[in-house]
CSV table of C-alpha atoms in Angstrom, one decimal:
chain,number,residue,atom,x,y,z
A,146,MET,CA,104.0,80.3,-59.9
A,147,ASP,CA,104.4,78.2,-57.1
A,148,ILE,CA,107.2,78.8,-54.7
A,149,LYS,CA,108.1,77.9,-51.1
A,150,GLY,CA,110.7,78.2,-48.7
A,151,GLU,CA,112.1,78.1,-45.1
A,152,TYR,CA,114.0,79.9,-42.7
A,153,ARG,CA,115.6,79.8,-39.5
A,154,ILE,CA,115.0,82.6,-36.7
A,155,ALA,CA,116.8,82.7,-33.5
A,156,CYS,CA,113.9,83.9,-31.5
A,157,GLY,CA,111.0,82.1,-29.8
A,158,ARG,CA,107.8,81.8,-32.0
A,159,GLU,CA,105.7,84.5,-30.2
A,160,ALA,CA,108.5,86.9,-31.0
A,161,VAL,CA,108.3,86.3,-34.3
A,162,TRP,CA,104.7,85.9,-35.1
A,163,ASP,CA,104.3,89.4,-33.1
A,164,ALA,CA,106.9,91.3,-35.6
A,165,LEU,CA,105.3,89.7,-38.5
A,166,ASN,CA,102.3,91.7,-37.5
A,167,ASP,CA,103.7,94.7,-36.4
A,168,PRO,CA,103.7,97.4,-39.5
A,169,ALA,CA,106.6,99.1,-38.3
A,170,ILE,CA,108.6,96.4,-38.1
A,171,LEU,CA,107.8,95.1,-41.6
A,172,GLN,CA,108.0,98.7,-43.1
A,173,LYS,CA,111.6,98.8,-41.8
A,174,CYS,CA,112.6,95.3,-43.1
A,175,LEU,CA,110.9,95.5,-46.4
A,176,GLN,CA,113.3,97.6,-48.9
A,177,GLY,CA,111.6,100.2,-50.8
A,178,CYS,CA,108.3,100.5,-48.7
A,179,GLU,CA,107.5,103.8,-48.4
A,180,SER,CA,104.3,103.3,-46.1
A,181,LEU,CA,102.3,100.1,-44.6
A,182,GLU,CA,99.7,100.5,-42.2
A,183,ARG,CA,97.0,98.2,-40.8
A,184,THR,CA,93.5,99.2,-42.1
A,185,GLY,CA,91.6,96.8,-40.2
A,186,ASP,CA,91.4,93.3,-38.4
A,187,ASN,CA,94.2,91.7,-40.5
A,188,ARG,CA,94.3,94.0,-43.3
A,189,PHE,CA,97.3,96.2,-44.1
A,190,GLN,CA,97.9,98.6,-46.9
A,191,GLY,CA,101.2,100.1,-48.3
A,192,LYS,CA,103.2,101.5,-50.8
A,193,VAL,CA,106.4,100.0,-52.1
A,194,ALA,CA,109.0,101.4,-54.6
A,195,ALA,CA,110.5,98.6,-56.8
A,196,VAL,CA,112.8,98.1,-59.6
A,197,ILE,CA,112.7,94.5,-61.6
A,198,GLY,CA,114.4,94.6,-64.7
A,199,PRO,CA,113.8,97.7,-66.9
A,200,VAL,CA,110.1,98.0,-64.8
A,201,ARG,CA,110.2,100.7,-62.5
A,202,ALA,CA,107.3,101.4,-60.3
A,203,GLU,CA,105.6,102.6,-57.5
A,204,PHE,CA,103.3,99.5,-56.1
A,205,ASN,CA,100.2,100.2,-54.0
A,206,ILE,CA,99.6,97.2,-52.0
A,207,GLU,CA,96.8,95.6,-50.2
A,208,LEU,CA,97.3,92.4,-48.1
A,209,GLY,CA,94.9,90.4,-45.8
A,210,LEU,CA,95.5,87.7,-42.9
A,211,ARG,CA,93.1,84.3,-43.3
A,212,ASN,CA,92.9,81.3,-41.4
A,213,SER,CA,95.1,82.8,-38.6
A,214,LEU,CA,95.9,80.5,-35.7
A,215,PRO,CA,98.3,82.7,-33.5
A,216,PRO,CA,101.4,82.1,-33.2
A,217,GLU,CA,101.3,79.1,-35.2
A,218,SER,CA,100.0,80.0,-39.0
A,219,TYR,CA,98.1,82.1,-41.3
A,220,THR,CA,97.4,82.7,-44.9
A,221,LEU,CA,98.6,85.7,-46.5
A,222,VAL,CA,96.4,87.1,-49.7
A,223,GLY,CA,97.7,90.2,-51.7
A,224,GLU,CA,97.4,92.1,-54.3
A,225,SER,CA,99.8,94.9,-55.6
A,226,LYS,CA,98.8,97.1,-58.4
A,227,ALA,CA,101.2,99.8,-60.5
A,228,GLY,CA,99.1,101.2,-63.1
A,229,THR,CA,100.6,99.9,-66.4
A,230,ALA,CA,103.7,98.7,-65.0
A,231,GLY,CA,101.7,95.9,-63.9
A,232,PHE,CA,100.1,93.8,-60.9
A,233,GLY,CA,100.5,90.8,-58.8
A,234,ARG,CA,98.5,89.1,-56.8
A,235,GLY,CA,98.8,85.9,-55.0
A,236,SER,CA,98.3,83.7,-51.4
A,237,ALA,CA,100.9,82.4,-49.2
A,238,ASP,CA,100.5,79.5,-46.3
A,239,VAL,CA,103.0,80.8,-43.8
A,240,ARG,CA,103.8,78.3,-40.6
A,241,LEU,CA,106.0,78.9,-37.3
A,242,ILE,CA,107.4,75.7,-35.7
A,243,GLU,CA,109.2,75.9,-32.5
A,244,GLN,CA,112.6,74.3,-33.2
A,245,ASP,CA,115.4,73.9,-30.5
A,246,GLY,CA,114.7,77.4,-28.7
A,247,ALA,CA,114.2,78.9,-32.3
A,248,THR,CA,111.7,79.4,-35.0
A,249,LEU,CA,111.4,77.6,-38.3
A,250,LEU,CA,109.2,79.8,-40.8
A,251,THR,CA,107.8,77.9,-43.5
A,252,TYR,CA,105.8,79.0,-46.4
A,253,THR,CA,104.3,77.5,-49.8
A,254,ALA,CA,103.0,80.3,-52.1
A,255,GLU,CA,101.2,80.9,-55.5
A,256,PHE,CA,101.3,83.9,-57.3
A,257,LYS,CA,101.0,85.5,-60.5
A,258,VAL,CA,102.0,88.8,-62.2
A,259,GLY,CA,100.5,90.7,-65.2
A,260,GLY,CA,101.5,93.4,-67.7
A,261,LYS,CA,104.9,94.8,-67.9
A,262,LEU,CA,105.9,93.0,-65.4
A,263,ALA,CA,104.8,89.5,-67.1
A,264,GLN,CA,106.8,90.4,-70.1
A,265,VAL,CA,110.0,90.6,-68.3
A,266,GLY,CA,109.9,87.2,-67.6
A,267,SER,CA,109.6,84.7,-64.8
A,268,ARG,CA,113.2,84.1,-64.2
A,269,LEU,CA,113.8,87.9,-63.6
A,270,VAL,CA,110.7,88.1,-61.8
A,271,LEU,CA,111.9,85.1,-59.6
A,272,GLY,CA,115.1,86.1,-58.9
A,273,ALA,CA,114.2,90.1,-57.9
A,274,THR,CA,111.3,88.1,-55.2
A,275,LYS,CA,114.2,86.0,-54.0
A,276,LYS,CA,116.8,89.0,-53.3
A,277,THR,CA,113.7,90.9,-51.9
A,278,ALA,CA,113.0,87.9,-49.5
A,279,ASP,CA,116.6,87.4,-48.7
A,280,ASP,CA,116.8,90.9,-47.6
A,281,PHE,CA,113.8,91.2,-45.9
A,282,PHE,CA,114.2,88.1,-43.5
A,283,SER,CA,117.7,88.8,-43.0
A,284,CYS,CA,116.6,92.2,-41.8
A,285,LEU,CA,113.9,90.7,-39.5
A,286,ALA,CA,116.1,88.4,-37.9
A,287,ARG,CA,118.7,91.3,-37.2
A,288,GLU,CA,115.8,93.2,-35.8
A,289,LEU,CA,114.3,90.6,-33.5
A,290,GLU,CA,117.9,89.4,-32.4
A,291,SER,CA,119.2,93.0,-31.7
A,292,GLY,CA,116.4,93.9,-29.6
A,293,ALA,CA,113.1,94.6,-31.3
A,294,ALA,CA,112.2,91.3,-29.5
A,295,PRO,CA,114.3,89.2,-26.8
A,296,PRO,CA,115.9,86.3,-28.5
A,297,VAL,CA,115.1,83.2,-26.8
A,298,ALA,CA,118.3,81.5,-27.8
A,299,PRO,CA,120.8,84.3,-28.2
A,300,ASP,CA,123.7,82.0,-28.9
A,301,VAL,CA,122.5,79.9,-31.6
A,302,GLY,CA,124.0,82.6,-34.2
A,303,GLU,CA,123.5,84.0,-37.5
A,304,VAL,CA,120.4,83.5,-39.6
A,305,ALA,CA,120.8,81.2,-42.3
A,306,PRO,CA,118.8,80.4,-45.1
A,307,ARG,CA,117.8,76.9,-45.4
A,308,THR,CA,116.5,77.2,-48.9
A,309,ARG,CA,116.6,80.1,-51.7
A,310,TRP,CA,113.7,82.7,-51.2
A,311,LYS,CA,111.2,82.8,-53.6
A,312,THR,CA,108.2,84.7,-51.9
A,313,PRO,CA,105.1,86.0,-53.2
A,314,LEU,CA,105.1,89.0,-50.7
A,315,ALA,CA,108.9,90.0,-51.9
A,316,VAL,CA,107.1,90.1,-55.6
A,317,GLY,CA,103.9,91.8,-54.2
A,318,ALA,CA,105.9,94.6,-52.0
A,319,ALA,CA,108.8,94.8,-54.5
A,320,ALA,CA,107.3,93.8,-57.7
A,321,VAL,CA,104.6,92.4,-55.7
A,322,GLY,CA,106.1,92.6,-52.3
A,323,LEU,CA,104.7,89.8,-50.6
A,324,LEU,CA,103.3,89.0,-52.2
A,325,VAL,CA,106.4,89.4,-48.1
A,326,TRP,CA,106.2,87.7,-48.2
A,327,TRP,CA,105.5,89.0,-46.9
A,328,PHE,CA,107.3,89.5,-46.8
A,329,LEU,CA,107.1,88.7,-48.6
A,330,LEU,CA,107.5,88.2,-48.0
A,331,ARG,CA,105.4,87.5,-43.6
């Protein structure tokens, strides 16, 4: 499945980049995330408990960043496994663009799921992915705007999705959970 989206965050690009590379902030913002830790340069491991339709499972996720150009862009590659419940794997190209004192985060991604996850259907998986991504990015924006990082344009207002989110991190971490999307969905 191929997906893309964008999100406007009322903070500077450096602050968003730092947050997207901070396991503590990511864990806090990713619902069901039981652990997330850096295991090396540009490598992360974690556990995410997720429910997608009739499938309930704990996913072991592995994420890596490639083609990193701080604070502009990177490619997120991820894989999640939950035994017989299934797996998810894929990649996402993420870009951070400075825009009127805020940051526009855009991504394009491709991912696939297997096992029971594939049996519940792509519409259900995409719906769960969308919700996970919306929740993740809303939480990330609140964290950044409330003090986890100083906002660049505090009067820009609430962060609003420009498109419906569907992110592999979300599926990787919540069924894939980025696949956050990294956050997704990151």
